[in-house]
Amino acid sequence: MGSKGEQKVRANQFRIFYSMVFVIMVAAIMLTLLAITEGVTRAELQSHQDQQTLEMLKEIFPKASFYVLEDDIYIIYNSGRNEIGYAFYAEGRGWGGKMVILVGLEDKETIKGITVVSHHETRGYWDRLIENNFFGQLIGLKIEDCELKKKYGVGGGQVDGVTGATVTSRAVVDIVREAALEKIESIK
Amino acid sequence: LSKFVKEFIKGIVISNPIFVLALGLCPALAVTTSLENALGMSAAVAFVLLTSNIIISAIRKLVPNIVRIPVFIIIIATFVTIAHMVFQAYVPALHESLGIYLPLSVAYLFYCIILGRAEAFASKNPVIQSIADALGISLGFALALILISFLREILGTGSLSVFGNELFTIPGLSEHPISIFIMSTGAFLIIGLLMALFRWTGVIKNE
């Protein structure tokens, strides 16, 4: 009787062991399948993302035809293979949280244009910035002038802040200026 | 072969996933705003159903009973992820408009295959019959999605377009579309009315 009970326990143990091995094996096979798919689709995905980046850069540099990424700075070339500018992502805090801005520079001193990639500002205030052509003011501006005009002793730049949306206005110009001043150091 | 055909037809009419089993209403509501999305979703679902049904029915005798559900989930989730990756790489526009509902459909497929289907089907039947079952059920799903999205897109936008080509516009309706049909309320309305219509005409029978 004792050996029969033992046999039962053994069989049970084996069943649990087999089940575990089975699950692990299935998971391993499926992971391999996923890895293969990832490898096959990676090149296509990369070229698709490159295309998207180029499209975004073209909003700032309409003449851009390709770019080279070096130390997080996009060096932009036109179809004649001449350097026409630089672009990089700038990050900082706005009123509502993290703001990411793609900044384009014409040369080491002048801003070509910016595209806000993501922000958490309040909708209505953000719309005011757009209505007042706030971002248009930055085109062609010297980097050190990218600051709100002097008011109550702060600021000293050339940009008109938008009434009622001062914090957001200041955040945008400060993020752009600080990142630009930092990045031009590393542009050769 | 007659068994194959029988299983195939069964998936389309007798156990249509949307109108009869009422499974997968979440993806059906979310992606049927346009015909294009419906076609994309149907293709993804067909791929996942077919591949996982084949594998599940092939290994059905090896799977220990106590771990069958985790094993099935791993298999289904893998193929959903593969479909997701392929869409992302090759049809990015469609991938963007399907958004979260493509990976979310894993839940639907799980119910569809495991609780509704594979438990009763792929895990108990040979491979060939599972293929017929998968084809039938995905065609049933596709037809239902196409029908719903066709009505919703026409009523909600007043026009119909597939892959960027505008097929036709209805003058009058396109200027003043009934935009409720693009929202999920409209989807419920359409699905409910279609279900009622199918029961009433006797295409689908209450058992």
Tab-separated table of C-alpha atoms in Angstrom:
chain	number	residue	atom	x	y	z
A	1	MET	CA	0.000	0.000	0.000
A	2	GLY	CA	2.860	2.299	0.891
A	3	SER	CA	4.499	1.865	-2.509
A	4	LYS	CA	1.230	2.574	-4.282
A	5	GLY	CA	0.874	5.871	-2.422
A	6	GLU	CA	4.468	6.664	-3.246
A	7	GLN	CA	3.842	5.973	-6.901
A	8	LYS	CA	0.899	8.335	-6.891
A	9	VAL	CA	2.982	11.115	-5.357
A	10	ARG	CA	5.720	10.467	-7.922
A	11	ALA	CA	3.267	10.619	-10.798
A	12	ASN	CA	1.845	13.829	-9.459
A	13	GLN	CA	5.283	15.377	-9.092
A	14	PHE	CA	6.148	14.360	-12.605
A	15	ARG	CA	2.951	15.920	-13.936
A	16	ILE	CA	3.687	19.243	-12.280
A	17	PHE	CA	7.276	19.166	-13.487
A	18	TYR	CA	6.180	18.331	-17.032
A	19	SER	CA	3.620	21.164	-16.980
A	20	MET	CA	6.216	23.682	-15.910
A	21	VAL	CA	8.704	22.561	-18.517
A	22	PHE	CA	5.960	22.686	-21.122
A	23	VAL	CA	5.001	26.285	-20.326
A	24	ILE	CA	8.637	27.376	-20.339
A	25	MET	CA	9.215	25.638	-23.671
A	26	VAL	CA	6.188	27.225	-25.288
A	27	ALA	CA	7.258	30.633	-23.980
A	28	ALA	CA	10.778	30.124	-25.338
A	29	ILE	CA	9.517	29.129	-28.788
A	30	MET	CA	7.131	32.075	-28.931
A	31	LEU	CA	9.873	34.467	-27.817
A	32	THR	CA	12.073	33.182	-30.618
A	33	LEU	CA	9.253	33.846	-33.082
A	34	LEU	CA	8.909	37.390	-31.757
A	35	ALA	CA	12.637	37.974	-31.988
A	36	ILE	CA	12.624	36.834	-35.612
A	37	THR	CA	9.722	39.152	-36.460
A	38	GLU	CA	11.472	42.013	-34.713
A	39	GLY	CA	14.605	41.378	-36.761
A	40	VAL	CA	12.678	41.247	-40.011
A	41	THR	CA	10.656	44.402	-39.393
A	42	ARG	CA	13.387	46.481	-37.770
A	43	ALA	CA	14.904	47.906	-40.965
A	44	GLU	CA	11.498	48.852	-42.336
A	45	LEU	CA	10.458	50.468	-39.064
A	46	GLN	CA	13.710	52.406	-38.907
A	47	SER	CA	13.330	53.809	-42.407
A	48	HIS	CA	9.742	54.722	-41.611
A	49	GLN	CA	10.838	56.594	-38.491
A	50	ASP	CA	13.619	58.336	-40.438
A	51	GLN	CA	11.000	59.462	-42.925
A	52	GLN	CA	8.875	60.871	-40.118
A	53	THR	CA	11.827	62.741	-38.627
A	54	LEU	CA	12.703	64.199	-42.011
A	55	GLU	CA	9.131	65.311	-42.479
A	56	MET	CA	9.235	67.111	-39.133
A	57	LEU	CA	12.538	68.732	-40.009
A	58	LYS	CA	11.070	69.857	-43.315
A	59	GLU	CA	8.473	71.898	-41.431
A	60	ILE	CA	11.336	74.032	-40.150
A	61	PHE	CA	13.723	73.595	-43.089
A	62	PRO	CA	11.609	73.326	-46.243
A	63	LYS	CA	14.742	72.694	-48.307
A	64	ALA	CA	15.971	69.770	-46.209
A	65	SER	CA	16.642	66.648	-48.195
A	66	PHE	CA	18.507	64.490	-45.703
A	67	TYR	CA	20.091	64.674	-42.284
A	68	VAL	CA	22.899	63.239	-40.210
A	69	LEU	CA	22.465	62.617	-36.511
A	70	GLU	CA	25.556	63.450	-34.466
A	71	ASP	CA	25.592	63.744	-30.657
A	72	ASP	CA	21.806	64.243	-30.571
A	73	ILE	CA	22.069	67.084	-33.090
A	74	TYR	CA	20.514	66.726	-36.521
A	75	ILE	CA	22.746	68.290	-39.155
A	76	ILE	CA	20.539	69.178	-42.073
A	77	TYR	CA	21.596	69.119	-45.689
A	78	ASN	CA	19.849	70.365	-48.814
A	79	SER	CA	19.747	68.474	-52.093
A	80	GLY	CA	23.079	70.023	-53.056
A	81	ARG	CA	24.676	68.370	-50.019
A	82	ASN	CA	25.304	71.705	-48.347
A	83	GLU	CA	24.749	72.175	-44.630
A	84	ILE	CA	21.717	74.386	-44.161
A	85	GLY	CA	21.232	74.152	-40.423
A	86	TYR	CA	21.023	72.212	-37.206
A	87	ALA	CA	18.119	70.878	-35.202
A	88	PHE	CA	17.781	69.234	-31.800
A	89	TYR	CA	15.207	68.392	-29.187
A	90	ALA	CA	14.928	70.741	-26.225
A	91	GLU	CA	13.173	69.734	-23.026
A	92	GLY	CA	12.001	71.701	-20.062
A	93	ARG	CA	9.148	72.461	-17.735
A	94	GLY	CA	6.181	74.520	-18.796
A	95	TRP	CA	3.168	75.520	-16.733
A	96	GLY	CA	1.598	72.104	-16.890
A	97	GLY	CA	4.613	69.845	-17.107
A	98	LYS	CA	7.258	68.614	-19.488
A	99	MET	CA	7.488	70.330	-22.844
A	100	VAL	CA	9.467	68.972	-25.778
A	101	ILE	CA	10.407	71.325	-28.588
A	102	LEU	CA	12.267	70.629	-31.811
A	103	VAL	CA	14.526	73.645	-32.350
A	104	GLY	CA	16.022	74.479	-35.730
A	105	LEU	CA	19.069	76.736	-36.019
A	106	GLU	CA	20.133	78.414	-39.229
A	107	ASP	CA	23.688	78.849	-37.960
A	108	LYS	CA	25.310	79.077	-34.548
A	109	GLU	CA	23.527	82.337	-33.770
A	110	THR	CA	20.158	82.407	-35.468
A	111	ILE	CA	16.988	80.456	-34.838
A	112	LYS	CA	15.352	79.096	-37.974
A	113	GLY	CA	12.132	77.930	-36.377
A	114	ILE	CA	10.654	75.624	-33.765
A	115	THR	CA	8.083	72.857	-33.612
A	116	VAL	CA	6.516	71.907	-30.311
A	117	VAL	CA	6.510	68.137	-30.187
A	118	SER	CA	4.574	67.686	-26.949
A	119	HIS	CA	3.340	69.870	-24.123
A	120	HIS	CA	0.893	69.862	-21.233
A	121	GLU	CA	-0.166	73.502	-21.253
A	122	THR	CA	-3.771	74.504	-20.755
A	123	ARG	CA	-5.621	74.344	-24.044
A	124	GLY	CA	-7.102	77.839	-24.167
A	125	TYR	CA	-3.848	79.512	-23.215
A	126	TRP	CA	-1.963	77.489	-25.772
A	127	ASP	CA	-4.438	78.572	-28.449
A	128	ARG	CA	-3.721	82.183	-27.506
A	129	LEU	CA	-0.056	81.631	-28.268
A	130	ILE	CA	-0.955	80.327	-31.693
A	131	GLU	CA	-3.469	83.121	-32.392
A	132	ASN	CA	-0.928	85.786	-31.467
A	133	ASN	CA	1.703	84.251	-33.748
A	134	PHE	CA	3.958	83.791	-30.747
A	135	PHE	CA	6.059	81.103	-32.438
A	136	GLY	CA	6.442	83.189	-35.587
A	137	GLN	CA	8.382	85.767	-33.559
A	138	LEU	CA	11.186	83.276	-33.051
A	139	ILE	CA	11.940	82.859	-36.737
A	140	GLY	CA	15.195	84.555	-37.617
A	141	LEU	CA	15.811	85.632	-34.032
A	142	LYS	CA	19.290	85.702	-32.482
A	143	ILE	CA	19.587	83.061	-29.777
A	144	GLU	CA	20.446	85.552	-27.000
A	145	ASP	CA	17.393	87.638	-27.935
A	146	CYS	CA	15.119	84.654	-27.460
A	147	GLU	CA	13.759	85.876	-24.173
A	148	LEU	CA	10.675	87.845	-23.193
A	149	LYS	CA	10.944	91.638	-23.351
A	150	LYS	CA	11.915	93.341	-20.146
A	151	LYS	CA	8.966	93.692	-17.819
A	152	TYR	CA	9.013	94.377	-14.072
A	153	GLY	CA	12.756	93.994	-14.127
A	154	VAL	CA	12.870	90.486	-15.610
A	155	GLY	CA	13.817	89.458	-19.101
A	156	GLY	CA	15.657	91.477	-21.672
A	157	GLY	CA	15.006	89.824	-25.001
A	158	GLN	CA	13.052	90.609	-28.128
A	159	VAL	CA	9.994	88.374	-27.793
A	160	ASP	CA	6.569	89.699	-26.877
A	161	GLY	CA	4.957	87.467	-24.297
A	162	VAL	CA	1.271	86.684	-24.728
A	163	THR	CA	-0.885	88.469	-22.166
A	164	GLY	CA	-2.439	86.015	-19.769
A	165	ALA	CA	-0.132	83.241	-20.848
A	166	THR	CA	3.106	84.664	-19.545
A	167	VAL	CA	4.306	81.515	-17.825
A	168	THR	CA	3.827	79.417	-20.927
A	169	SER	CA	5.394	82.083	-23.160
A	170	ARG	CA	8.393	82.354	-20.893
A	171	ALA	CA	8.766	78.586	-20.652
A	172	VAL	CA	8.895	78.243	-24.437
A	173	VAL	CA	11.552	80.915	-25.000
A	174	ASP	CA	13.609	79.824	-21.992
A	175	ILE	CA	13.623	76.179	-23.058
A	176	VAL	CA	14.632	77.141	-26.588
A	177	ARG	CA	17.320	79.596	-25.515
A	178	GLU	CA	18.907	77.458	-22.843
A	179	ALA	CA	19.037	74.374	-25.031
A	180	ALA	CA	20.351	76.352	-28.004
A	181	LEU	CA	23.130	77.982	-25.965
A	182	GLU	CA	24.108	74.585	-24.639
A	183	LYS	CA	24.008	72.803	-27.990
A	184	ILE	CA	25.948	75.368	-30.049
A	185	GLU	CA	28.939	74.549	-27.866
A	186	SER	CA	29.083	71.084	-29.355
A	187	ILE	CA	28.492	72.110	-32.972
A	188	LYS	CA	31.756	72.139	-34.833
B	1	LEU	CA	-14.331	17.770	-47.091
B	2	SER	CA	-18.002	18.247	-46.368
B	3	LYS	CA	-17.029	18.591	-42.709
B	4	PHE	CA	-14.563	21.301	-43.702
B	5	VAL	CA	-17.253	23.211	-45.585
B	6	LYS	CA	-19.704	22.739	-42.735
B	7	GLU	CA	-17.295	24.184	-40.187
B	8	PHE	CA	-16.474	27.023	-42.543
B	9	ILE	CA	-20.111	28.013	-43.074
B	10	LYS	CA	-20.834	27.619	-39.380
B	11	GLY	CA	-18.406	30.397	-38.496
B	12	ILE	CA	-20.012	32.845	-40.901
B	13	VAL	CA	-23.693	32.386	-40.115
B	14	ILE	CA	-24.594	30.027	-37.305
B	15	SER	CA	-21.937	31.200	-34.884
B	16	ASN	CA	-21.018	34.589	-36.275
B	17	PRO	CA	-18.728	36.073	-33.613
B	18	ILE	CA	-20.409	39.476	-33.528
B	19	PHE	CA	-24.056	38.965	-34.323
B	20	VAL	CA	-24.596	35.603	-32.677
B	21	LEU	CA	-21.916	35.071	-30.058
B	22	ALA	CA	-21.728	38.839	-29.378
B	23	LEU	CA	-18.011	38.364	-28.780
B	24	GLY	CA	-15.487	41.056	-29.570
B	25	LEU	CA	-17.884	43.945	-29.393
B	26	CYS	CA	-15.139	46.181	-28.015
B	27	PRO	CA	-12.906	46.064	-31.106
B	28	ALA	CA	-16.027	46.019	-33.253
B	29	LEU	CA	-17.222	49.292	-31.740
B	30	ALA	CA	-13.850	50.946	-31.790
B	31	VAL	CA	-12.525	50.191	-35.246
B	32	THR	CA	-15.647	50.299	-37.379
B	33	THR	CA	-15.580	54.069	-37.829
B	34	SER	CA	-14.251	53.530	-41.336
B	35	LEU	CA	-14.204	50.675	-43.817
B	36	GLU	CA	-10.430	50.869	-44.024
B	37	ASN	CA	-9.965	50.249	-40.298
B	38	ALA	CA	-12.438	47.401	-40.382
B	39	LEU	CA	-10.515	45.697	-43.190
B	40	GLY	CA	-7.222	46.117	-41.357
B	41	MET	CA	-8.615	44.749	-38.126
B	42	SER	CA	-10.213	41.808	-39.918
B	43	ALA	CA	-6.923	40.948	-41.570
B	44	ALA	CA	-5.099	41.022	-38.240
B	45	VAL	CA	-7.750	38.931	-36.537
B	46	ALA	CA	-7.810	36.398	-39.368
B	47	PHE	CA	-4.039	36.017	-39.181
B	48	VAL	CA	-4.002	35.529	-35.415
B	49	LEU	CA	-6.989	33.180	-35.387
B	50	LEU	CA	-5.595	31.019	-38.136
B	51	THR	CA	-2.049	30.719	-36.792
B	52	SER	CA	-2.980	30.189	-33.168
B	53	ASN	CA	-5.787	27.785	-34.023
B	54	ILE	CA	-3.381	25.668	-36.064
B	55	ILE	CA	-0.760	25.602	-33.336
B	56	ILE	CA	-3.225	24.967	-30.536
B	57	SER	CA	-4.874	22.095	-32.325
B	58	ALA	CA	-1.488	20.662	-33.302
B	59	ILE	CA	-0.230	20.572	-29.733
B	60	ARG	CA	-3.586	19.844	-28.115
B	61	LYS	CA	-2.613	16.334	-27.028
B	62	LEU	CA	0.674	17.471	-25.483
B	63	VAL	CA	-0.675	20.335	-23.371
B	64	PRO	CA	-1.074	19.359	-19.722
B	65	ASN	CA	-4.579	20.183	-18.644
B	66	ILE	CA	-3.621	22.362	-15.673
B	67	VAL	CA	-1.543	24.799	-17.766
B	68	ARG	CA	-3.609	24.852	-20.937
B	69	ILE	CA	-4.949	28.385	-20.433
B	70	PRO	CA	-1.547	30.044	-19.816
B	71	VAL	CA	-0.131	28.166	-22.795
B	72	PHE	CA	-2.962	29.306	-25.055
B	73	ILE	CA	-2.604	32.897	-23.879
B	74	ILE	CA	1.131	32.868	-24.616
B	75	ILE	CA	0.473	31.582	-28.126
B	76	ILE	CA	-2.304	34.067	-28.891
B	77	ALA	CA	-0.428	37.030	-27.411
B	78	THR	CA	2.619	36.157	-29.484
B	79	PHE	CA	0.706	36.227	-32.740
B	80	VAL	CA	-1.120	39.416	-31.791
B	81	THR	CA	2.255	41.019	-31.117
B	82	ILE	CA	3.588	39.761	-34.437
B	83	ALA	CA	0.572	41.248	-36.243
B	84	HIS	CA	1.133	44.468	-34.331
B	85	MET	CA	4.799	44.644	-35.331
B	86	VAL	CA	4.088	43.878	-38.973
B	87	PHE	CA	1.390	46.573	-39.126
B	88	GLN	CA	3.694	49.069	-37.468
B	89	ALA	CA	6.431	48.449	-39.989
B	90	TYR	CA	4.513	48.030	-43.231
B	91	VAL	CA	1.195	49.891	-42.856
B	92	PRO	CA	1.986	52.648	-40.334
B	93	ALA	CA	-1.080	54.721	-41.220
B	94	LEU	CA	-3.403	51.843	-40.429
B	95	HIS	CA	-1.404	51.019	-37.325
B	96	GLU	CA	-1.921	54.559	-36.106
B	97	SER	CA	-5.659	54.613	-36.697
B	98	LEU	CA	-6.213	51.218	-35.079
B	99	GLY	CA	-4.093	52.397	-32.183
B	100	ILE	CA	-4.511	50.531	-28.937
B	101	TYR	CA	-7.301	48.315	-30.292
B	102	LEU	CA	-4.920	46.106	-32.211
B	103	PRO	CA	-3.022	44.915	-29.117
B	104	LEU	CA	-6.257	45.059	-27.134
B	105	SER	CA	-7.827	42.570	-29.488
B	106	VAL	CA	-5.738	39.932	-27.742
B	107	ALA	CA	-8.392	39.910	-25.043
B	108	TYR	CA	-11.118	39.478	-27.591
B	109	LEU	CA	-9.225	36.764	-29.400
B	110	PHE	CA	-8.629	35.035	-26.121
B	111	TYR	CA	-12.326	34.875	-25.420
B	112	CYS	CA	-13.052	34.021	-28.997
B	113	ILE	CA	-10.537	31.210	-29.262
B	114	ILE	CA	-10.309	29.880	-25.767
B	115	LEU	CA	-13.571	30.384	-24.001
B	116	GLY	CA	-15.816	30.564	-27.023
B	117	ARG	CA	-13.955	28.534	-29.582
B	118	ALA	CA	-10.725	26.691	-28.959
B	119	GLU	CA	-11.759	25.240	-25.629
B	120	ALA	CA	-14.654	23.877	-27.551
B	121	PHE	CA	-12.804	23.550	-30.792
B	122	ALA	CA	-9.112	23.861	-31.551
B	123	SER	CA	-8.122	22.082	-28.383
B	124	LYS	CA	-10.397	19.146	-29.196
B	125	ASN	CA	-10.279	18.838	-32.980
B	126	PRO	CA	-7.664	17.982	-35.600
B	127	VAL	CA	-5.741	20.622	-37.477
B	128	ILE	CA	-7.724	20.588	-40.725
B	129	GLN	CA	-11.035	21.219	-38.999
B	130	SER	CA	-9.482	23.959	-36.890
B	131	ILE	CA	-8.325	25.682	-40.053
B	132	ALA	CA	-11.847	25.588	-41.444
B	133	ASP	CA	-13.171	26.875	-38.156
B	134	ALA	CA	-10.607	29.715	-38.037
B	135	LEU	CA	-11.290	30.717	-41.632
B	136	GLY	CA	-15.030	30.658	-41.121
B	137	ILE	CA	-15.009	32.594	-37.893
B	138	SER	CA	-12.608	35.237	-39.188
B	139	LEU	CA	-14.610	35.637	-42.373
B	140	GLY	CA	-17.733	35.985	-40.238
B	141	PHE	CA	-15.956	38.581	-38.132
B	142	ALA	CA	-14.691	40.412	-41.231
B	143	LEU	CA	-18.115	40.472	-42.892
B	144	ALA	CA	-19.749	41.777	-39.730
B	145	LEU	CA	-17.099	44.481	-39.327
B	146	ILE	CA	-17.337	45.475	-42.990
B	147	LEU	CA	-21.113	45.728	-42.815
B	148	ILE	CA	-21.049	47.822	-39.630
B	149	SER	CA	-18.270	50.131	-40.800
B	150	PHE	CA	-19.881	50.505	-44.232
B	151	LEU	CA	-23.096	51.787	-42.669
B	152	ARG	CA	-21.305	53.913	-40.083
B	153	GLU	CA	-18.954	55.571	-42.535
B	154	ILE	CA	-21.723	56.381	-44.989
B	155	LEU	CA	-24.122	57.711	-42.368
B	156	GLY	CA	-21.476	59.396	-40.275
B	157	THR	CA	-19.424	61.086	-42.975
B	158	GLY	CA	-21.624	60.926	-46.064
B	159	SER	CA	-18.906	59.339	-48.146
B	160	LEU	CA	-16.963	56.121	-48.502
B	161	SER	CA	-13.249	55.819	-49.119
B	162	VAL	CA	-10.908	52.856	-49.200
B	163	PHE	CA	-7.128	53.241	-48.925
B	164	GLY	CA	-7.224	56.894	-49.867
B	165	ASN	CA	-9.520	56.490	-52.863
B	166	GLU	CA	-12.869	58.134	-52.478
B	167	LEU	CA	-15.448	55.679	-53.804
B	168	PHE	CA	-18.499	57.931	-53.667
B	169	THR	CA	-20.058	60.779	-51.765
B	170	ILE	CA	-23.724	61.276	-51.066
B	171	PRO	CA	-24.669	64.883	-51.829
B	172	GLY	CA	-26.496	66.463	-48.928
B	173	LEU	CA	-25.335	63.904	-46.411
B	174	SER	CA	-21.666	64.778	-46.778
B	175	GLU	CA	-22.344	68.430	-45.915
B	176	HIS	CA	-24.462	67.503	-42.918
B	177	PRO	CA	-23.337	64.062	-41.802
B	178	ILE	CA	-25.110	62.343	-38.923
B	179	SER	CA	-22.000	62.395	-36.789
B	180	ILE	CA	-23.510	60.300	-34.006
B	181	PHE	CA	-22.837	57.250	-36.161
B	182	ILE	CA	-19.102	57.888	-35.995
B	183	MET	CA	-19.256	57.864	-32.202
B	184	SER	CA	-19.613	54.688	-30.188
B	185	THR	CA	-23.297	55.376	-29.584
B	186	GLY	CA	-23.834	54.964	-33.296
B	187	ALA	CA	-21.976	51.681	-33.244
B	188	PHE	CA	-24.286	50.301	-30.575
B	189	LEU	CA	-27.290	51.492	-32.564
B	190	ILE	CA	-26.082	49.907	-35.781
B	191	ILE	CA	-25.057	46.625	-34.159
B	192	GLY	CA	-28.332	46.387	-32.261
B	193	LEU	CA	-30.442	47.145	-35.295
B	194	LEU	CA	-28.522	44.683	-37.456
B	195	MET	CA	-28.845	41.973	-34.822
B	196	ALA	CA	-32.569	42.596	-34.633
B	197	LEU	CA	-32.849	42.564	-38.406
B	198	PHE	CA	-30.992	39.258	-38.714
B	199	ARG	CA	-33.157	37.619	-36.062
B	200	TRP	CA	-36.330	38.993	-37.546
B	201	THR	CA	-35.561	37.796	-41.058
B	202	GLY	CA	-34.505	34.456	-39.681
B	203	VAL	CA	-30.927	34.528	-40.976
B	204	ILE	CA	-29.856	34.003	-37.386
B	205	LYS	CA	-31.936	31.760	-35.204
B	206	ASN	CA	-32.298	31.761	-31.481
B	207	GLU	CA	-31.443	28.352	-30.214
